[in-house]
Coordinates of C-alpha atoms in Angstrom, one line a residue:
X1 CA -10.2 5.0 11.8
X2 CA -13.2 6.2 13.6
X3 CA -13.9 9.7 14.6
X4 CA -11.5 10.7 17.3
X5 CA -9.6 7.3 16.9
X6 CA -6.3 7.3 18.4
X7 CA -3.6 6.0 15.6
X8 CA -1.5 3.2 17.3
X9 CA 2.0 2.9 16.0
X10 CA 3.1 -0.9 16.6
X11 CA 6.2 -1.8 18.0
X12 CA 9.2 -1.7 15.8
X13 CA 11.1 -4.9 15.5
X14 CA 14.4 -6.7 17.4
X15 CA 16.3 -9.3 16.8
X16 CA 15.3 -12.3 17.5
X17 CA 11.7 -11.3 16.5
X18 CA 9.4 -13.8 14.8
X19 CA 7.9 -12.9 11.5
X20 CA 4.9 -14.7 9.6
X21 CA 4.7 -14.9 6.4
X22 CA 0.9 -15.5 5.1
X23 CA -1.0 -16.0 1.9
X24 CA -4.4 -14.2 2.4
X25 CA -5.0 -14.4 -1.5
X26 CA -3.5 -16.1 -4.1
X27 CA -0.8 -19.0 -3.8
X28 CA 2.3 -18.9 -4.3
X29 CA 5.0 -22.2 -4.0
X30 CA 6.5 -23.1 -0.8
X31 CA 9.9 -22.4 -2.8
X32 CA 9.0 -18.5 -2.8
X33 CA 8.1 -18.4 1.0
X34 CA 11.5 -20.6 1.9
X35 CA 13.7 -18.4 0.0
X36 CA 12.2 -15.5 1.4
X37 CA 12.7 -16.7 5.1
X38 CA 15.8 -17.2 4.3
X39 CA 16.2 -13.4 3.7
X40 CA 14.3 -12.6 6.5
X41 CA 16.7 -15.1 8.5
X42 CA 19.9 -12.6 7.6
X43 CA 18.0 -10.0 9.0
X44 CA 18.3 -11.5 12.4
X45 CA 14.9 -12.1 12.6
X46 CA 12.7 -15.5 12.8
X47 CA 10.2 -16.7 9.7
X48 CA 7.6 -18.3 10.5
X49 CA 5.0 -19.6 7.8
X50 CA 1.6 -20.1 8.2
X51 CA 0.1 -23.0 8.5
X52 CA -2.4 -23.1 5.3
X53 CA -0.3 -21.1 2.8
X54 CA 0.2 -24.4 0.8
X55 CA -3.2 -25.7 0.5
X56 CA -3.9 -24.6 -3.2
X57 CA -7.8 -23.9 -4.2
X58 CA -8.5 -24.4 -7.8
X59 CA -9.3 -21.4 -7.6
X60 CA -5.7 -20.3 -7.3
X61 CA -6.3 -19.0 -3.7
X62 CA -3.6 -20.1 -1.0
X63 CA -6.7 -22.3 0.8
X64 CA -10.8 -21.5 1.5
X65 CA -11.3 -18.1 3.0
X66 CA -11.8 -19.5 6.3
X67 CA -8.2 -20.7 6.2
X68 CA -6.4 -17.9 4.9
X69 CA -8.6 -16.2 7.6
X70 CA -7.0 -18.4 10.1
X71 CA -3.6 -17.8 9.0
X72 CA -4.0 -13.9 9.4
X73 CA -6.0 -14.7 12.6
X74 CA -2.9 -16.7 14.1
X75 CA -0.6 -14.4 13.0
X76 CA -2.5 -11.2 14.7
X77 CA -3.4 -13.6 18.0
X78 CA -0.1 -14.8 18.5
X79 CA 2.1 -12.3 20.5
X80 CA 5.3 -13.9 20.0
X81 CA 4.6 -12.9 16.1
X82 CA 5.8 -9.3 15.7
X83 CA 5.1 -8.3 11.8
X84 CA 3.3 -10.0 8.8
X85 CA 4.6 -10.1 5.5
X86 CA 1.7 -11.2 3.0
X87 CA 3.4 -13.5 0.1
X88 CA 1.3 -12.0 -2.5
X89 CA -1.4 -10.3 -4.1
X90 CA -3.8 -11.0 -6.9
X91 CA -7.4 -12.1 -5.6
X92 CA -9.2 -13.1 -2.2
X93 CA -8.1 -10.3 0.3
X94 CA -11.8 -9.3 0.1
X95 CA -13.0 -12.6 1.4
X96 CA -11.2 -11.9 4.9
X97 CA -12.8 -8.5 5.6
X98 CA -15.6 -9.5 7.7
X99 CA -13.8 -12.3 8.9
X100 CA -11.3 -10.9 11.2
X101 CA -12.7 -8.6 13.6
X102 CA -11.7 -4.3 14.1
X103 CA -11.0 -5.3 17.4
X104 CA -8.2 -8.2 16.7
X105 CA -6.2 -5.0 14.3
X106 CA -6.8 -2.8 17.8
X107 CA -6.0 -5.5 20.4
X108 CA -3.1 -6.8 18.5
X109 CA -1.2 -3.7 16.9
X110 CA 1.8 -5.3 14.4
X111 CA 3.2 -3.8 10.8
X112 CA 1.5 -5.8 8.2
X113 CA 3.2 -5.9 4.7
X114 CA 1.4 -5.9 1.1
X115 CA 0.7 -4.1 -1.3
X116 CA -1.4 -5.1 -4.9
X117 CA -4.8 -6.3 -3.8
X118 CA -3.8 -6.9 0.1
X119 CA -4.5 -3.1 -0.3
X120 CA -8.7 -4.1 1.1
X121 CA -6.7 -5.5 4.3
X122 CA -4.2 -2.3 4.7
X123 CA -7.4 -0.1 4.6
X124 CA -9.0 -2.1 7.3
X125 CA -6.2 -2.0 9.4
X126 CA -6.3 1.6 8.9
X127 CA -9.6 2.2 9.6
X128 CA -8.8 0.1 12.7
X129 CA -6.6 2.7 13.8
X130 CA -3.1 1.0 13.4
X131 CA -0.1 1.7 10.9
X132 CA 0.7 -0.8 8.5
X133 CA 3.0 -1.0 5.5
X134 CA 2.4 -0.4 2.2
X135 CA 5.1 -2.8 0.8
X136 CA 6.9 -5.4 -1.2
X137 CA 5.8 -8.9 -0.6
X138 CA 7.4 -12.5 0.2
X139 CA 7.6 -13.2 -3.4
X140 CA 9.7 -9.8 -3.9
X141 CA 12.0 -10.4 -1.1
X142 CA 12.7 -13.9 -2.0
X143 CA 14.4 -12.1 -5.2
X144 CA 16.0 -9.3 -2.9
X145 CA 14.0 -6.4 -4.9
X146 CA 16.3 -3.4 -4.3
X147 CA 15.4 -0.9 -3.0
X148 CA 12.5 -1.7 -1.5
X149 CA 13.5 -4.7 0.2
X150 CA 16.2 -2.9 2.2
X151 CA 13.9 0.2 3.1
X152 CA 11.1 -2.7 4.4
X153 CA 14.1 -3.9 6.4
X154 CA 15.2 -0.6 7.7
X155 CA 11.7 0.5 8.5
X156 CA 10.7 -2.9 10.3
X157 CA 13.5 -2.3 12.7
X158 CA 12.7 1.8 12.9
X159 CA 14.5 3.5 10.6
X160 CA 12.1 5.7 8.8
X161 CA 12.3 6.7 5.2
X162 CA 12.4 10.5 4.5
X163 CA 11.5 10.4 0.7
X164 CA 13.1 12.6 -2.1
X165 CA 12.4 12.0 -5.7
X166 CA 13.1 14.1 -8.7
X167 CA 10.3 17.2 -9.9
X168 CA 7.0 16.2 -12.8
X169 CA 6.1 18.0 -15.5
X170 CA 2.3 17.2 -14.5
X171 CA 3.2 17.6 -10.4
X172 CA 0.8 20.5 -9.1
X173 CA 2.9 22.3 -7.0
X174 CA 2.0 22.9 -2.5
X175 CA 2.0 21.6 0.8
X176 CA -0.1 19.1 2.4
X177 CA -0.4 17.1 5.7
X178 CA -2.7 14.3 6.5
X179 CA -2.5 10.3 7.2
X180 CA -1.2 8.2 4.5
X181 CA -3.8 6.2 3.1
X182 CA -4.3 4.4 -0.3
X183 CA -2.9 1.3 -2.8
X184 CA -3.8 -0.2 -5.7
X185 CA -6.8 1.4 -7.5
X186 CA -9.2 -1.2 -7.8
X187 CA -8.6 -2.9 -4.2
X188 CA -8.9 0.6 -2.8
X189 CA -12.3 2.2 -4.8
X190 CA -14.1 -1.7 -3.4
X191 CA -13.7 -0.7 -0.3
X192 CA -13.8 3.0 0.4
X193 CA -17.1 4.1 0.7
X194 CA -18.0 1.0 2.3
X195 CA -18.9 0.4 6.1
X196 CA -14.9 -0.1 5.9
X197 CA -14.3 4.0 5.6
X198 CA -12.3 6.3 7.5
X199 CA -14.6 9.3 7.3
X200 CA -12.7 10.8 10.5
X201 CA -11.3 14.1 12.0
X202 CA -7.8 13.4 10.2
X203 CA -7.1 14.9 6.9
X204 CA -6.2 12.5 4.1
X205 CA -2.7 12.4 1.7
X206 CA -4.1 9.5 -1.0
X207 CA -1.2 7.0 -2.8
X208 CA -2.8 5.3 -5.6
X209 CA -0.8 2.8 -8.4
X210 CA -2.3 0.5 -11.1
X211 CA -1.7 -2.4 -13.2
X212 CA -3.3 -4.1 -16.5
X213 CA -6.3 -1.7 -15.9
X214 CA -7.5 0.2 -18.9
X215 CA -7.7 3.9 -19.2
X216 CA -11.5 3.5 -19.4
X217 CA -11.8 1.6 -15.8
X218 CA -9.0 3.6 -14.3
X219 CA -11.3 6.6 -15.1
X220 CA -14.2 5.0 -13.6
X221 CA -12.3 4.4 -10.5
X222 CA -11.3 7.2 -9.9
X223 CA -14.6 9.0 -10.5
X224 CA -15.8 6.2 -7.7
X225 CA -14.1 7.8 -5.1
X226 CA -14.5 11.0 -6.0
X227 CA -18.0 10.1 -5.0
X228 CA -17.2 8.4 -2.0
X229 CA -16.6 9.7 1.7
X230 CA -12.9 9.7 2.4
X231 CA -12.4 12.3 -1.2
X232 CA -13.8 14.8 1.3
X233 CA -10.7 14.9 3.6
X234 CA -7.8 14.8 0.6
X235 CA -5.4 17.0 1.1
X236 CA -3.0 15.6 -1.1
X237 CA -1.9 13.2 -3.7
X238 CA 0.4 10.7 -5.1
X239 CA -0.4 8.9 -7.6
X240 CA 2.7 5.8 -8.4
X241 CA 2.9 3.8 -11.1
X242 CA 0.5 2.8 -13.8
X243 CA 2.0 -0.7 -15.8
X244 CA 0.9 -2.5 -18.4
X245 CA -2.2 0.0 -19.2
X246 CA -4.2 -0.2 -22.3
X247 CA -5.0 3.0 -24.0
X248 CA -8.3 3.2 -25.2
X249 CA -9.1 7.0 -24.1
X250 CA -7.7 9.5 -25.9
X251 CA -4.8 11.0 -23.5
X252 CA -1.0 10.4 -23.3
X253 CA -0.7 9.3 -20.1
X254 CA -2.6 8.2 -17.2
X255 CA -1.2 11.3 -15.2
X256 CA -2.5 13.3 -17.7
X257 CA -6.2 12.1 -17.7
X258 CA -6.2 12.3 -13.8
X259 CA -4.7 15.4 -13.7
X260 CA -7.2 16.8 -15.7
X261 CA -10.0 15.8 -13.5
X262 CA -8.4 17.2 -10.8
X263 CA -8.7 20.7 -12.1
X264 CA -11.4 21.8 -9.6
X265 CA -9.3 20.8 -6.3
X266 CA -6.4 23.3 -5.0
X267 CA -4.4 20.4 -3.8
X268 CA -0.7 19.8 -4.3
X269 CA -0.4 16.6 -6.6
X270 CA 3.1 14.1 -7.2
X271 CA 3.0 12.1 -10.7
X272 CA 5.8 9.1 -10.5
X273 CA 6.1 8.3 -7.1
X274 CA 7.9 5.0 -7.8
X275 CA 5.4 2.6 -5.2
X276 CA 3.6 -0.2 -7.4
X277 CA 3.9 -3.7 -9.0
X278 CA 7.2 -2.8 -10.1
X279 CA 8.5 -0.3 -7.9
X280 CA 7.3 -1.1 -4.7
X281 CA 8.7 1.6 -2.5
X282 CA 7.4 1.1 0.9
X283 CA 5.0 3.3 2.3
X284 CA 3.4 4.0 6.0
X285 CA -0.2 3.6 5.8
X286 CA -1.8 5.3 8.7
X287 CA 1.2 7.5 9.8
X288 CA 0.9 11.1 9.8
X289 CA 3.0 12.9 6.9
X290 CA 3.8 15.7 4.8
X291 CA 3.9 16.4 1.0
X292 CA 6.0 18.9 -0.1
X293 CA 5.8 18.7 -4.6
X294 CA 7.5 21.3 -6.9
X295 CA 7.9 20.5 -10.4
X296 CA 11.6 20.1 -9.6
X297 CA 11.2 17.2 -6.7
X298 CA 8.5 15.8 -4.2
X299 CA 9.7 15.6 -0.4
X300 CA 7.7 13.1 1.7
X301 CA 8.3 13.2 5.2
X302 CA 6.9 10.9 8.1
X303 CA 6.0 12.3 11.6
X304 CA 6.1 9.3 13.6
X305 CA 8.6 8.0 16.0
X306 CA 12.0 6.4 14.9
X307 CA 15.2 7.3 13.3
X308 CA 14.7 9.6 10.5
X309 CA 17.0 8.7 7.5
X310 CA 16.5 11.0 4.3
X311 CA 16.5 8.5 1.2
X312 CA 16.3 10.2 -2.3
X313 CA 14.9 8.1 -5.0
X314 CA 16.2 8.4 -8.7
X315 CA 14.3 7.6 -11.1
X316 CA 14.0 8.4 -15.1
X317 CA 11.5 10.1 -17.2
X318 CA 10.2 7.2 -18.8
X319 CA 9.3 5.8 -15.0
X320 CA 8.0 8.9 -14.1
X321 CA 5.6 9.7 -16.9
X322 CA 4.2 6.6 -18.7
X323 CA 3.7 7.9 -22.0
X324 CA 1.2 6.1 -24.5
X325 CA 2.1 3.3 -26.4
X326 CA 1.1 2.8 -29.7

């Protein structure tokens, strides 16, 4: 997202539509994708799978980088393709970032759908200057993951999330507006910063979540892009879900540790947004918004175009505010 880069909303989907599903990093059995076509079919929509997601590396990746390349390549190229639904995460999204062109993101503007480390390709896309989705994944919707896999649904077709989730004790309370940009930590720090960044006229609201990080390398990360260009433009933040963490820093909670090195910004701040490995709420990357936290409840609202549909999310303490295990 260049300076002065126009933010391309693609077309929402119809029925009838065709839909690739794709394995830019890891593997994942032909089982997983089938079932999840077959969810996608009772959508009204067509599922198409890409032609190298079952060529297994020994290196766990779903085929060489120049064939999961291909796949995303055929997916973007083909016109008749309206949205991409990545089958998972874990490794190898890096490997395709120099080689699928800006221009094939610009020329060919479709929702693409990951989350974990397809994060490196959601921030390209971005930087591209087209929305994407922030979302749950093949392997997610083969086991019909509720509720994300009925927002991805609604939102595909253009019915747009307004989100309401209860208050935090750690929330830092305001207002912000900005383009919704972020993911998982580590796949987000790699590349912000980079020739991949969206230093750019547009104020930023940053999402990030975690997973079988420790606190150590979670502070590290975050101190990264603190140092990097994008930290300039935040306006805002959300910080999701932090799983499976170990503990070895003295604080009670991930929430707590980042909140505290937050002190010198007067931005507002949400703790427990439920988006992450296990609560993969779906989220617009690229799309205008605006926070609204309080300690009683967070508001996120999207400015784009669609139908609006207010959807509050409850969810318990113990989700909201990981507390450390012993």
């Amino acid at each position: 997202m260049s300076q002065g880069k126009k933010i391309v909303q693609p077309p929402y989907l119809k029925a009838g539509d065709k839909v690739a599903l794709i394995s830019p990093a890891y593997w994942v059995p032909q089982e997983a994708l089938q079932m999840a076509a077959e969810v996608i079919k009772g959508w009204g929509l067509q599922p198409v799978i890409g032609p190298h997601t079952n060529n297994l590396n020994v290196n766990a990746y779903a085929g060489t980088a120049d064939e999961r390349a291909a796949d995303l390549l055929w997916a973007l190229e083909d016109d008749t393709i309206k949205a991409v639904i990545c089958s998972r995460g874990g490794y190898g999204s890096i490997h395709l970032l120099n080689r699928i062109p800006v221009e094939c993101y610009q020329q060919h503007p479709k929702w693409l759908v990951g989350h974990g480390d397809i994060t490196m390709l959601l921030y390209a896309i971005a930087f591209a200057g087209v929305m994407c989705i922030h979302g749950p994944m093949a392997f997610q919707i083969a086991s019909a993951q509720e509720p994300a896999t009925s927002i991805i649904r609604n939102i595909l077709f253009g019915t747009i999330p307004q989100y309401r989730i209860q208050g935090n004790a750690y929330n830092r309370v305001g207002h912000a507006e900005g383009i919704l940009i972020g993911g998982n930590l580590s796949s987000y720090s790699t590349v912000a910063g980079t020739k991949i960044h969206l230093a750019c006229k547009h104020d930023i609201i940053l999402f990030i979540e975690e997973v079988e990080e420790s606190l150590h390398d979670i502070d590290r990360l975050f101190y990264m892009l603190r140092l990097q260009y994008d930290f300039e433009k935040i306006k805002g933040i959300i910080f999701g879900t932090f799983s499976s963490i170990k503990y070895d820093l003295q604080y009670g909670s991930v929430e707590q540790m980042l909140i505290a090195h937050l002190h010198d910004y007067e931005i507002p701040v949400c703790c427990g947004f439920p988006v992450g490995s296990n609560s993969c709420i779906p989220l617009i990357e690229g799309a205008p918004c605006s926070l609204d936290v309080s300690i009683d409840k967070v508001v996120l609202t999207y400015n784009i175009k669609g139908n609006m549909e207010p959807y509050e999310v409850n969810i318990d303490k113990s989700q909201i505010v990981r507390e450390k295990e012993e």
